[in-house]
Amino acid sequence: MLHGKKVLLGITGSIAAYKSAHLVRLFVKAGAEVRVVMTEAATEFVTPLTLSTLSKNPVLSSFTNDETGNSVWNNHVELGLWADLFVVAPASSNTLSKMASGQCDNLLTATYASAKCPVFFAPAMDLDMHAHPANGANISALQSFGNHLIPSEVGELASGLSGEGRMAEPENIIQFIEETLRAGLPLSGKRVLINGGPTYEAIDAVRFIGNHSTGKMAIGLAKAALELGAQVHLILGPTSQNLNRSGLTLERVVSTDEMHEAVMKALPKADIIILSAAVSDYKPAEVLTRKQKKSESNWSIALVPTVDILSDVGQKRTSGQFLTGFALETNNEEEYAQSKLEKKKLDLIVLNSLRDSGAGFGHDTNKVILFDRNKNRTELPLMSKDEVAVRIFEKINELHA
């Protein structure tokens, strides 16, 4: 949810400001671009140098910058328009009061008043200050404006008292923001099961049968599902591709049997299933435990069919589960794809042709045709696999409303 987002972090004068360095680090680790704006009081608790080093951006704390000897205006309007998210953490009682009443006597509150993006605030103050009716009224006012309260936590406070008023821990702030962002998305609450990449079938101790699939299409599909708010279970065959995102469970397998077992185990919890893996259709009838030595004579290997994962899922899925398969063909492409759609009981099939330049294994681009259960045909131009993934989910959302 935070990958690629522009996050403006506002830090106010609270002892909890020491946690802001960790919060910046977590935003950056999640793939966000972070800029920091501080009140003058906040600089007494954590240094701008620390935060600029972690965020890799200058830290702003006043309306003008005089470091060069020439006053340069720090444009609060541009800051507010730049951000995808404005997070005020910690939010002191003083700053909450200014935000609620519209006071703009510092760069942070002026930027807040100019922000067009979602605003999150995490109060941090001592027990009695937090419980004061005026503070409660300010929090309520900010929520009525559409701002998101990240609730304070209970624990030991700087005064030595124990109770509500601690700023939420940085990890909890990240989780709260991601869950809030995810809640309004089309696939919020949905579980998506995707498989991808090749499978390898062992011949002997060192050799295998495989194919040239890289898993790039599956990675694109997983990213698209996550951006739409889904929880994703991605099962990848042997490939160098990797993805590490909140909301993603990544499981790695090697053989078709292992892929089948992993898919069938995850199937009952899935709402949407997309089987894009290029699984091996055959495997050796017998696997040698040692390496077969080279000789002058021919070496024949008896092959037997592997389990048909797509057919098995088509037979065993429930009526509420949406199933998408892939077809990679070299001739009579559309005929074979439509036959596969019917035979394997799919809702949607994605056809790739190895005859299309820039499509198929190894490329960052793909050119596909979508056939759905309603006999509709949608041909897409050559585009990146990430873009193809987005278009596939547009079709799934259209059919799986």
Short mmCIF file of C-alpha atoms in Angstrom, two decimals:
data_model
loop_
_atom_site.label_atom_id
_atom_site.label_comp_id
_atom_site.label_asym_id
_atom_site.label_seq_id
_atom_site.Cartn_x
_atom_site.Cartn_y
_atom_site.Cartn_z
CA MET A 1 0.00 0.00 0.00
CA LEU A 2 2.90 2.42 0.61
CA HIS A 3 5.11 1.41 -2.30
CA GLY A 4 5.67 4.40 -4.55
CA LYS A 5 3.69 6.75 -2.31
CA LYS A 6 4.91 10.27 -1.47
CA VAL A 7 4.72 10.58 2.31
CA LEU A 8 5.04 13.90 4.13
CA LEU A 9 5.84 13.27 7.78
CA GLY A 10 5.07 16.07 10.21
CA ILE A 11 6.91 15.96 13.55
CA THR A 12 5.92 18.11 16.52
CA GLY A 13 7.40 18.97 19.91
CA SER A 14 6.92 15.76 21.89
CA ILE A 15 9.34 13.38 23.55
CA ALA A 16 7.85 10.74 21.24
CA ALA A 17 9.67 12.48 18.38
CA TYR A 18 12.57 10.12 19.07
CA LYS A 19 10.46 7.39 17.43
CA SER A 20 10.16 9.40 14.22
CA ALA A 21 13.56 8.28 12.97
CA HIS A 22 12.37 4.68 13.07
CA LEU A 23 9.10 5.68 11.41
CA VAL A 24 10.97 7.34 8.54
CA ARG A 25 13.03 4.18 8.12
CA LEU A 26 9.90 2.02 7.94
CA PHE A 27 8.29 4.27 5.32
CA VAL A 28 11.44 4.12 3.20
CA LYS A 29 11.67 0.35 3.63
CA ALA A 30 8.05 0.07 2.45
CA GLY A 31 9.03 1.81 -0.78
CA ALA A 32 7.72 5.29 -0.01
CA GLU A 33 9.43 8.60 -0.80
CA VAL A 34 9.59 10.57 2.44
CA ARG A 35 9.93 14.26 3.18
CA VAL A 36 9.92 15.65 6.71
CA VAL A 37 8.52 18.92 8.03
CA MET A 38 9.12 19.76 11.71
CA THR A 39 8.04 22.39 14.18
CA GLU A 40 10.84 24.35 15.82
CA ALA A 41 10.02 22.62 19.11
CA ALA A 42 10.47 19.21 17.50
CA THR A 43 14.11 19.98 16.64
CA GLU A 44 14.88 19.93 20.38
CA PHE A 45 13.93 16.25 20.55
CA VAL A 46 15.37 14.85 17.29
CA THR A 47 17.85 16.45 14.91
CA PRO A 48 17.00 17.38 11.32
CA LEU A 49 20.34 15.83 10.31
CA THR A 50 19.20 12.40 11.45
CA LEU A 51 15.91 12.66 9.62
CA SER A 52 17.38 14.08 6.41
CA THR A 53 19.95 11.26 6.35
CA LEU A 54 17.28 8.60 6.75
CA SER A 55 14.78 10.18 4.34
CA LYS A 56 17.43 11.28 1.82
CA ASN A 57 15.62 14.61 1.56
CA PRO A 58 16.17 18.02 3.22
CA VAL A 59 14.17 18.55 6.40
CA LEU A 60 12.09 21.72 6.58
CA SER A 61 11.16 23.53 9.79
CA SER A 62 10.51 27.16 8.88
CA PHE A 63 8.85 29.21 6.16
CA THR A 64 12.21 30.32 4.78
CA ASN A 65 15.63 28.78 4.34
CA ASP A 66 18.51 31.13 5.12
CA GLU A 67 21.43 28.69 4.95
CA THR A 68 22.83 30.28 1.78
CA GLY A 69 22.45 33.82 3.05
CA ASN A 70 19.51 34.41 0.73
CA SER A 71 16.02 33.73 2.04
CA VAL A 72 14.28 30.99 0.07
CA TRP A 73 10.59 30.37 0.66
CA ASN A 74 9.63 26.84 1.66
CA ASN A 75 6.35 26.70 -0.21
CA HIS A 76 3.78 25.06 2.06
CA VAL A 77 1.24 24.92 -0.78
CA GLU A 78 3.61 22.92 -2.98
CA LEU A 79 4.42 20.62 -0.06
CA GLY A 80 0.74 19.92 0.52
CA LEU A 81 0.14 19.22 -3.16
CA TRP A 82 3.25 17.01 -3.46
CA ALA A 83 2.15 14.53 -0.80
CA ASP A 84 0.03 11.44 -1.35
CA LEU A 85 -0.20 11.11 2.44
CA PHE A 86 0.41 13.58 5.27
CA VAL A 87 1.23 11.85 8.57
CA VAL A 88 1.64 13.93 11.73
CA ALA A 89 3.44 11.73 14.25
CA PRO A 90 3.88 12.62 17.00
CA ALA A 91 1.01 15.10 17.13
CA SER A 92 1.28 17.17 20.31
CA SER A 93 -1.70 18.69 22.09
CA ASN A 94 -0.53 22.14 20.96
CA THR A 95 -0.36 21.17 17.29
CA LEU A 96 -3.70 19.34 17.42
CA SER A 97 -5.28 22.52 18.75
CA LYS A 98 -3.77 24.59 15.94
CA MET A 99 -4.82 22.09 13.27
CA ALA A 100 -8.38 21.97 14.62
CA SER A 101 -8.74 25.76 14.81
CA GLY A 102 -6.99 26.58 11.52
CA GLN A 103 -3.98 28.38 13.02
CA CYS A 104 -1.07 28.52 10.56
CA ASP A 105 1.77 30.06 12.54
CA ASN A 106 4.38 27.47 11.49
CA LEU A 107 5.29 25.54 8.34
CA LEU A 108 3.71 22.28 9.53
CA THR A 109 0.26 23.70 10.29
CA ALA A 110 0.30 25.86 7.16
CA THR A 111 1.11 22.76 5.09
CA TYR A 112 -1.68 20.85 6.82
CA ALA A 113 -4.15 23.58 5.87
CA SER A 114 -3.01 23.32 2.24
CA ALA A 115 -2.95 19.52 1.98
CA LYS A 116 -5.31 17.83 -0.49
CA CYS A 117 -4.27 14.27 0.42
CA PRO A 118 -5.43 11.95 3.23
CA VAL A 119 -4.12 13.12 6.63
CA PHE A 120 -3.25 10.79 9.50
CA PHE A 121 -2.38 12.00 12.99
CA ALA A 122 -0.94 10.10 15.95
CA PRO A 123 -1.45 11.98 19.26
CA ALA A 124 1.32 11.87 21.84
CA MET A 125 1.03 13.52 25.27
CA ASP A 126 0.78 12.79 28.94
CA LEU A 127 -2.18 11.09 30.59
CA ASP A 128 -4.13 14.13 31.85
CA MET A 129 -3.44 16.17 28.73
CA HIS A 130 -4.77 13.35 26.58
CA ALA A 131 -7.89 13.03 28.75
CA HIS A 132 -8.61 16.77 28.81
CA PRO A 133 -11.96 17.67 27.18
CA ALA A 134 -10.32 20.32 25.02
CA ASN A 135 -7.95 17.74 23.52
CA GLY A 136 -10.83 15.35 22.95
CA ALA A 137 -12.75 18.11 21.19
CA ASN A 138 -9.78 18.87 18.95
CA ILE A 139 -9.40 15.20 17.99
CA SER A 140 -13.12 14.95 17.25
CA ALA A 141 -12.97 18.09 15.13
CA LEU A 142 -10.06 16.75 13.10
CA GLN A 143 -11.90 13.48 12.51
CA SER A 144 -14.98 15.41 11.40
CA PHE A 145 -12.76 17.08 8.77
CA GLY A 146 -12.03 13.62 7.35
CA ASN A 147 -8.64 13.16 8.99
CA HIS A 148 -7.64 9.71 10.28
CA LEU A 149 -6.89 9.28 13.99
CA ILE A 150 -4.16 6.76 14.79
CA PRO A 151 -5.17 6.00 18.40
CA SER A 152 -2.74 6.54 21.23
CA GLU A 153 -1.54 3.47 23.07
CA VAL A 154 -1.54 2.63 26.77
CA GLY A 155 1.74 2.37 28.63
CA GLU A 156 4.39 4.16 30.65
CA LEU A 157 4.59 7.89 29.88
CA ALA A 158 7.46 10.36 30.15
CA SER A 159 6.05 11.75 33.40
CA GLY A 160 6.29 8.35 35.04
CA LEU A 161 2.53 7.86 34.95
CA SER A 162 1.02 4.95 33.11
CA GLY A 163 -2.04 5.18 30.88
CA GLU A 164 -3.30 6.31 27.50
CA GLY A 165 -1.28 8.94 25.65
CA ARG A 166 1.73 7.12 24.18
CA MET A 167 2.20 7.62 20.48
CA ALA A 168 1.44 4.42 18.61
CA GLU A 169 4.56 2.42 17.88
CA PRO A 170 5.99 3.03 14.38
CA GLU A 171 5.15 -0.50 13.21
CA ASN A 172 1.55 0.00 14.33
CA ILE A 173 1.36 3.34 12.56
CA ILE A 174 2.47 1.72 9.30
CA GLN A 175 -0.04 -1.09 9.75
CA PHE A 176 -2.88 1.34 10.54
CA ILE A 177 -2.17 3.43 7.44
CA GLU A 178 -1.92 0.42 5.15
CA GLU A 179 -5.15 -1.08 6.46
CA THR A 180 -6.94 2.25 6.04
CA LEU A 181 -5.71 2.67 2.48
CA ARG A 182 -6.59 -0.92 1.62
CA ALA A 183 -10.14 -0.66 3.01
CA GLY A 184 -11.36 1.59 0.21
CA LEU A 185 -9.92 -0.43 -2.67
CA PRO A 186 -11.83 -2.73 -5.07
CA LEU A 187 -10.27 -5.96 -3.80
CA SER A 188 -10.26 -5.05 -0.12
CA GLY A 189 -10.98 -8.17 1.91
CA LYS A 190 -10.35 -10.46 -1.08
CA ARG A 191 -7.76 -13.22 -1.20
CA VAL A 192 -5.99 -13.77 -4.51
CA LEU A 193 -4.08 -16.97 -5.29
CA ILE A 194 -1.50 -16.73 -8.09
CA ASN A 195 1.05 -19.20 -9.37
CA GLY A 196 3.85 -18.44 -11.79
CA GLY A 197 7.23 -19.28 -13.19
CA PRO A 198 8.34 -22.68 -14.47
CA THR A 199 8.47 -26.05 -12.78
CA TYR A 200 11.48 -28.35 -12.97
CA GLU A 201 11.22 -32.13 -13.18
CA ALA A 202 14.33 -34.00 -12.06
CA ILE A 203 15.96 -36.46 -14.49
CA ASP A 204 18.93 -37.43 -12.36
CA ALA A 205 20.89 -35.90 -9.49
CA VAL A 206 21.84 -32.79 -11.53
CA ARG A 207 19.60 -32.54 -14.63
CA PHE A 208 15.98 -31.56 -15.07
CA ILE A 209 13.23 -30.87 -17.60
CA GLY A 210 12.10 -27.25 -17.54
CA ASN A 211 11.21 -24.24 -19.67
CA HIS A 212 12.16 -20.60 -20.14
CA SER A 213 9.44 -19.02 -17.97
CA THR A 214 10.75 -16.27 -15.68
CA GLY A 215 7.67 -15.59 -13.53
CA LYS A 216 7.61 -11.90 -14.53
CA MET A 217 3.91 -12.08 -15.45
CA ALA A 218 3.05 -13.59 -12.06
CA ILE A 219 4.99 -10.84 -10.29
CA GLY A 220 3.06 -8.23 -12.27
CA LEU A 221 -0.23 -9.88 -11.35
CA ALA A 222 0.72 -9.98 -7.66
CA LYS A 223 1.66 -6.29 -7.66
CA ALA A 224 -1.60 -5.35 -9.38
CA ALA A 225 -3.65 -7.36 -6.86
CA LEU A 226 -1.85 -5.76 -3.93
CA GLU A 227 -2.43 -2.27 -5.37
CA LEU A 228 -6.14 -3.11 -5.51
CA GLY A 229 -6.17 -4.01 -1.82
CA ALA A 230 -6.09 -7.81 -1.95
CA GLN A 231 -4.23 -10.23 0.25
CA VAL A 232 -2.06 -12.24 -2.15
CA HIS A 233 -0.67 -15.78 -1.95
CA LEU A 234 1.96 -16.09 -4.70
CA ILE A 235 3.36 -19.55 -5.47
CA LEU A 236 6.50 -19.31 -7.61
CA GLY A 237 8.45 -22.04 -9.34
CA PRO A 238 12.27 -21.85 -9.59
CA THR A 239 13.01 -18.30 -10.76
CA SER A 240 15.20 -15.38 -9.74
CA GLN A 241 12.14 -13.10 -9.54
CA ASN A 242 11.26 -11.82 -6.08
CA LEU A 243 8.67 -9.60 -4.43
CA ASN A 244 8.47 -8.41 -0.84
CA ARG A 245 5.35 -6.41 -0.02
CA SER A 246 2.95 -6.08 2.87
CA GLY A 247 -0.10 -8.26 2.21
CA LEU A 248 1.89 -10.81 0.22
CA THR A 249 2.66 -14.42 1.12
CA LEU A 250 5.38 -15.78 -1.18
CA GLU A 251 5.82 -19.56 -1.40
CA ARG A 252 8.50 -21.19 -3.54
CA VAL A 253 8.31 -24.65 -5.11
CA VAL A 254 10.26 -26.61 -7.71
CA SER A 255 8.30 -29.48 -9.25
CA THR A 256 4.79 -29.67 -10.68
CA ASP A 257 3.76 -31.99 -7.85
CA GLU A 258 4.97 -29.42 -5.31
CA MET A 259 3.16 -26.66 -7.21
CA HIS A 260 -0.03 -28.73 -7.25
CA GLU A 261 0.16 -29.46 -3.53
CA ALA A 262 0.74 -25.79 -2.67
CA VAL A 263 -2.10 -24.58 -4.92
CA MET A 264 -4.62 -27.12 -3.63
CA LYS A 265 -3.72 -26.32 -0.02
CA ALA A 266 -4.28 -22.58 -0.59
CA LEU A 267 -7.35 -23.01 -2.80
CA PRO A 268 -10.12 -23.13 -0.13
CA LYS A 269 -9.30 -19.61 1.15
CA ALA A 270 -9.01 -17.95 -2.27
CA ASP A 271 -11.63 -15.69 -3.82
CA ILE A 272 -9.74 -15.21 -7.10
CA ILE A 273 -7.36 -17.77 -8.60
CA ILE A 274 -4.96 -16.91 -11.43
CA LEU A 275 -2.85 -19.82 -12.67
CA SER A 276 -0.15 -18.32 -14.86
CA ALA A 277 2.65 -20.82 -14.20
CA ALA A 278 4.28 -22.62 -17.12
CA VAL A 279 4.21 -26.05 -15.52
CA SER A 280 5.96 -29.03 -17.08
CA ASP A 281 3.48 -31.28 -18.88
CA TYR A 282 5.72 -34.34 -18.53
CA LYS A 283 8.19 -35.75 -16.05
CA PRO A 284 10.55 -38.73 -16.11
CA ALA A 285 8.93 -42.02 -15.17
CA GLU A 286 12.04 -42.77 -13.10
CA VAL A 287 14.45 -40.32 -11.49
CA LEU A 288 18.04 -41.45 -11.12
CA THR A 289 19.58 -40.80 -7.71
CA ARG A 290 23.05 -40.41 -9.24
CA LYS A 291 24.37 -38.38 -12.16
CA GLN A 292 24.04 -40.18 -15.48
CA LYS A 293 27.54 -40.35 -16.99
CA LYS A 294 28.03 -39.47 -20.64
CA SER A 295 28.73 -42.40 -22.98
CA GLU A 296 28.76 -43.14 -26.69
CA SER A 297 25.36 -44.81 -26.57
CA ASN A 298 21.98 -43.05 -26.73
CA TRP A 299 20.09 -42.33 -23.54
CA SER A 300 16.33 -42.67 -23.69
CA ILE A 301 14.08 -41.25 -20.97
CA ALA A 302 10.51 -42.45 -20.52
CA LEU A 303 8.17 -39.55 -19.73
CA VAL A 304 4.78 -39.62 -18.04
CA PRO A 305 2.21 -36.81 -17.78
CA THR A 306 2.29 -34.52 -14.76
CA VAL A 307 -0.81 -33.61 -12.80
CA ASP A 308 -3.01 -31.04 -14.55
CA ILE A 309 -3.23 -28.30 -11.92
CA LEU A 310 -5.61 -26.08 -13.88
CA SER A 311 -8.08 -28.91 -14.53
CA ASP A 312 -7.98 -30.02 -10.90
CA VAL A 313 -8.67 -26.51 -9.66
CA GLY A 314 -11.46 -26.13 -12.23
CA GLN A 315 -13.08 -29.30 -10.93
CA LYS A 316 -12.70 -28.56 -7.21
CA ARG A 317 -13.23 -24.81 -6.90
CA THR A 318 -16.50 -23.52 -5.48
CA SER A 319 -19.06 -21.50 -7.44
CA GLY A 320 -18.00 -18.25 -5.76
CA GLN A 321 -14.35 -18.56 -6.77
CA PHE A 322 -13.19 -16.85 -9.97
CA LEU A 323 -10.67 -18.86 -12.01
CA THR A 324 -8.32 -17.46 -14.64
CA GLY A 325 -5.91 -19.58 -16.66
CA PHE A 326 -3.19 -18.87 -19.21
CA ALA A 327 -2.56 -20.47 -22.59
CA LEU A 328 0.76 -20.25 -24.43
CA GLU A 329 0.37 -21.44 -28.00
CA THR A 330 2.35 -21.55 -31.26
CA ASN A 331 -0.42 -22.41 -33.74
CA ASN A 332 -4.23 -22.35 -33.89
CA GLU A 333 -3.91 -20.12 -30.83
CA GLU A 334 -7.45 -18.78 -30.46
CA GLU A 335 -9.08 -22.12 -31.16
CA TYR A 336 -6.98 -23.88 -28.52
CA ALA A 337 -7.47 -21.11 -25.97
CA GLN A 338 -11.27 -21.13 -26.27
CA SER A 339 -11.31 -24.92 -26.08
CA LYS A 340 -9.21 -24.78 -22.92
CA LEU A 341 -11.58 -22.20 -21.41
CA GLU A 342 -14.51 -24.60 -21.80
CA LYS A 343 -12.74 -27.87 -21.06
CA LYS A 344 -11.09 -26.70 -17.85
CA LYS A 345 -14.12 -24.76 -16.57
CA LEU A 346 -12.48 -21.33 -16.50
CA ASP A 347 -14.04 -17.90 -16.15
CA LEU A 348 -11.27 -16.20 -18.10
CA ILE A 349 -8.28 -17.30 -20.16
CA VAL A 350 -5.29 -15.22 -21.18
CA LEU A 351 -3.77 -16.21 -24.53
CA ASN A 352 -0.08 -15.65 -25.30
CA SER A 353 1.38 -16.46 -28.69
CA LEU A 354 5.08 -17.15 -29.11
CA ARG A 355 4.72 -15.79 -32.64
CA ASP A 356 4.18 -12.24 -31.34
CA SER A 357 7.34 -10.17 -31.13
CA GLY A 358 8.07 -8.94 -27.60
CA ALA A 359 5.70 -11.44 -25.97
CA GLY A 360 6.23 -14.69 -24.08
CA PHE A 361 9.07 -15.93 -21.91
CA GLY A 362 11.74 -13.57 -20.65
CA HIS A 363 10.32 -10.31 -22.01
CA ASP A 364 9.24 -7.38 -19.86
CA THR A 365 6.35 -6.89 -22.30
CA ASN A 366 3.45 -9.08 -23.38
CA LYS A 367 0.71 -9.12 -26.01
CA VAL A 368 -2.37 -11.09 -25.03
CA ILE A 369 -5.98 -11.80 -25.94
CA LEU A 370 -8.57 -12.31 -23.20
CA PHE A 371 -11.48 -14.71 -23.68
CA ASP A 372 -14.15 -14.79 -20.98
CA ARG A 373 -16.97 -17.18 -20.13
CA ASN A 374 -19.46 -14.90 -21.91
CA LYS A 375 -17.70 -15.50 -25.27
CA ASN A 376 -16.18 -12.01 -25.29
CA ARG A 377 -12.80 -11.46 -26.93
CA THR A 378 -10.54 -8.60 -25.78
CA GLU A 379 -7.27 -8.09 -27.64
CA LEU A 380 -4.62 -5.98 -25.93
CA PRO A 381 -1.69 -4.29 -27.68
CA LEU A 382 1.92 -4.92 -26.74
CA MET A 383 2.50 -3.40 -23.29
CA SER A 384 4.49 -4.03 -20.15
CA LYS A 385 3.58 -7.10 -18.15
CA ASP A 386 2.65 -4.84 -15.24
CA GLU A 387 0.18 -3.02 -17.50
CA VAL A 388 -1.18 -6.33 -18.80
CA ALA A 389 -1.75 -7.41 -15.19
CA VAL A 390 -3.77 -4.26 -14.50
CA ARG A 391 -5.94 -4.90 -17.57
CA ILE A 392 -6.50 -8.51 -16.52
CA PHE A 393 -7.76 -7.37 -13.13
CA GLU A 394 -10.02 -4.81 -14.79
CA LYS A 395 -11.64 -7.70 -16.66
CA ILE A 396 -11.82 -9.84 -13.50
CA ASN A 397 -13.49 -7.01 -11.57
CA GLU A 398 -15.96 -6.57 -14.43
CA LEU A 399 -16.92 -10.28 -14.38
CA HIS A 400 -16.56 -10.95 -10.66
CA ALA A 401 -18.59 -8.05 -9.26
#
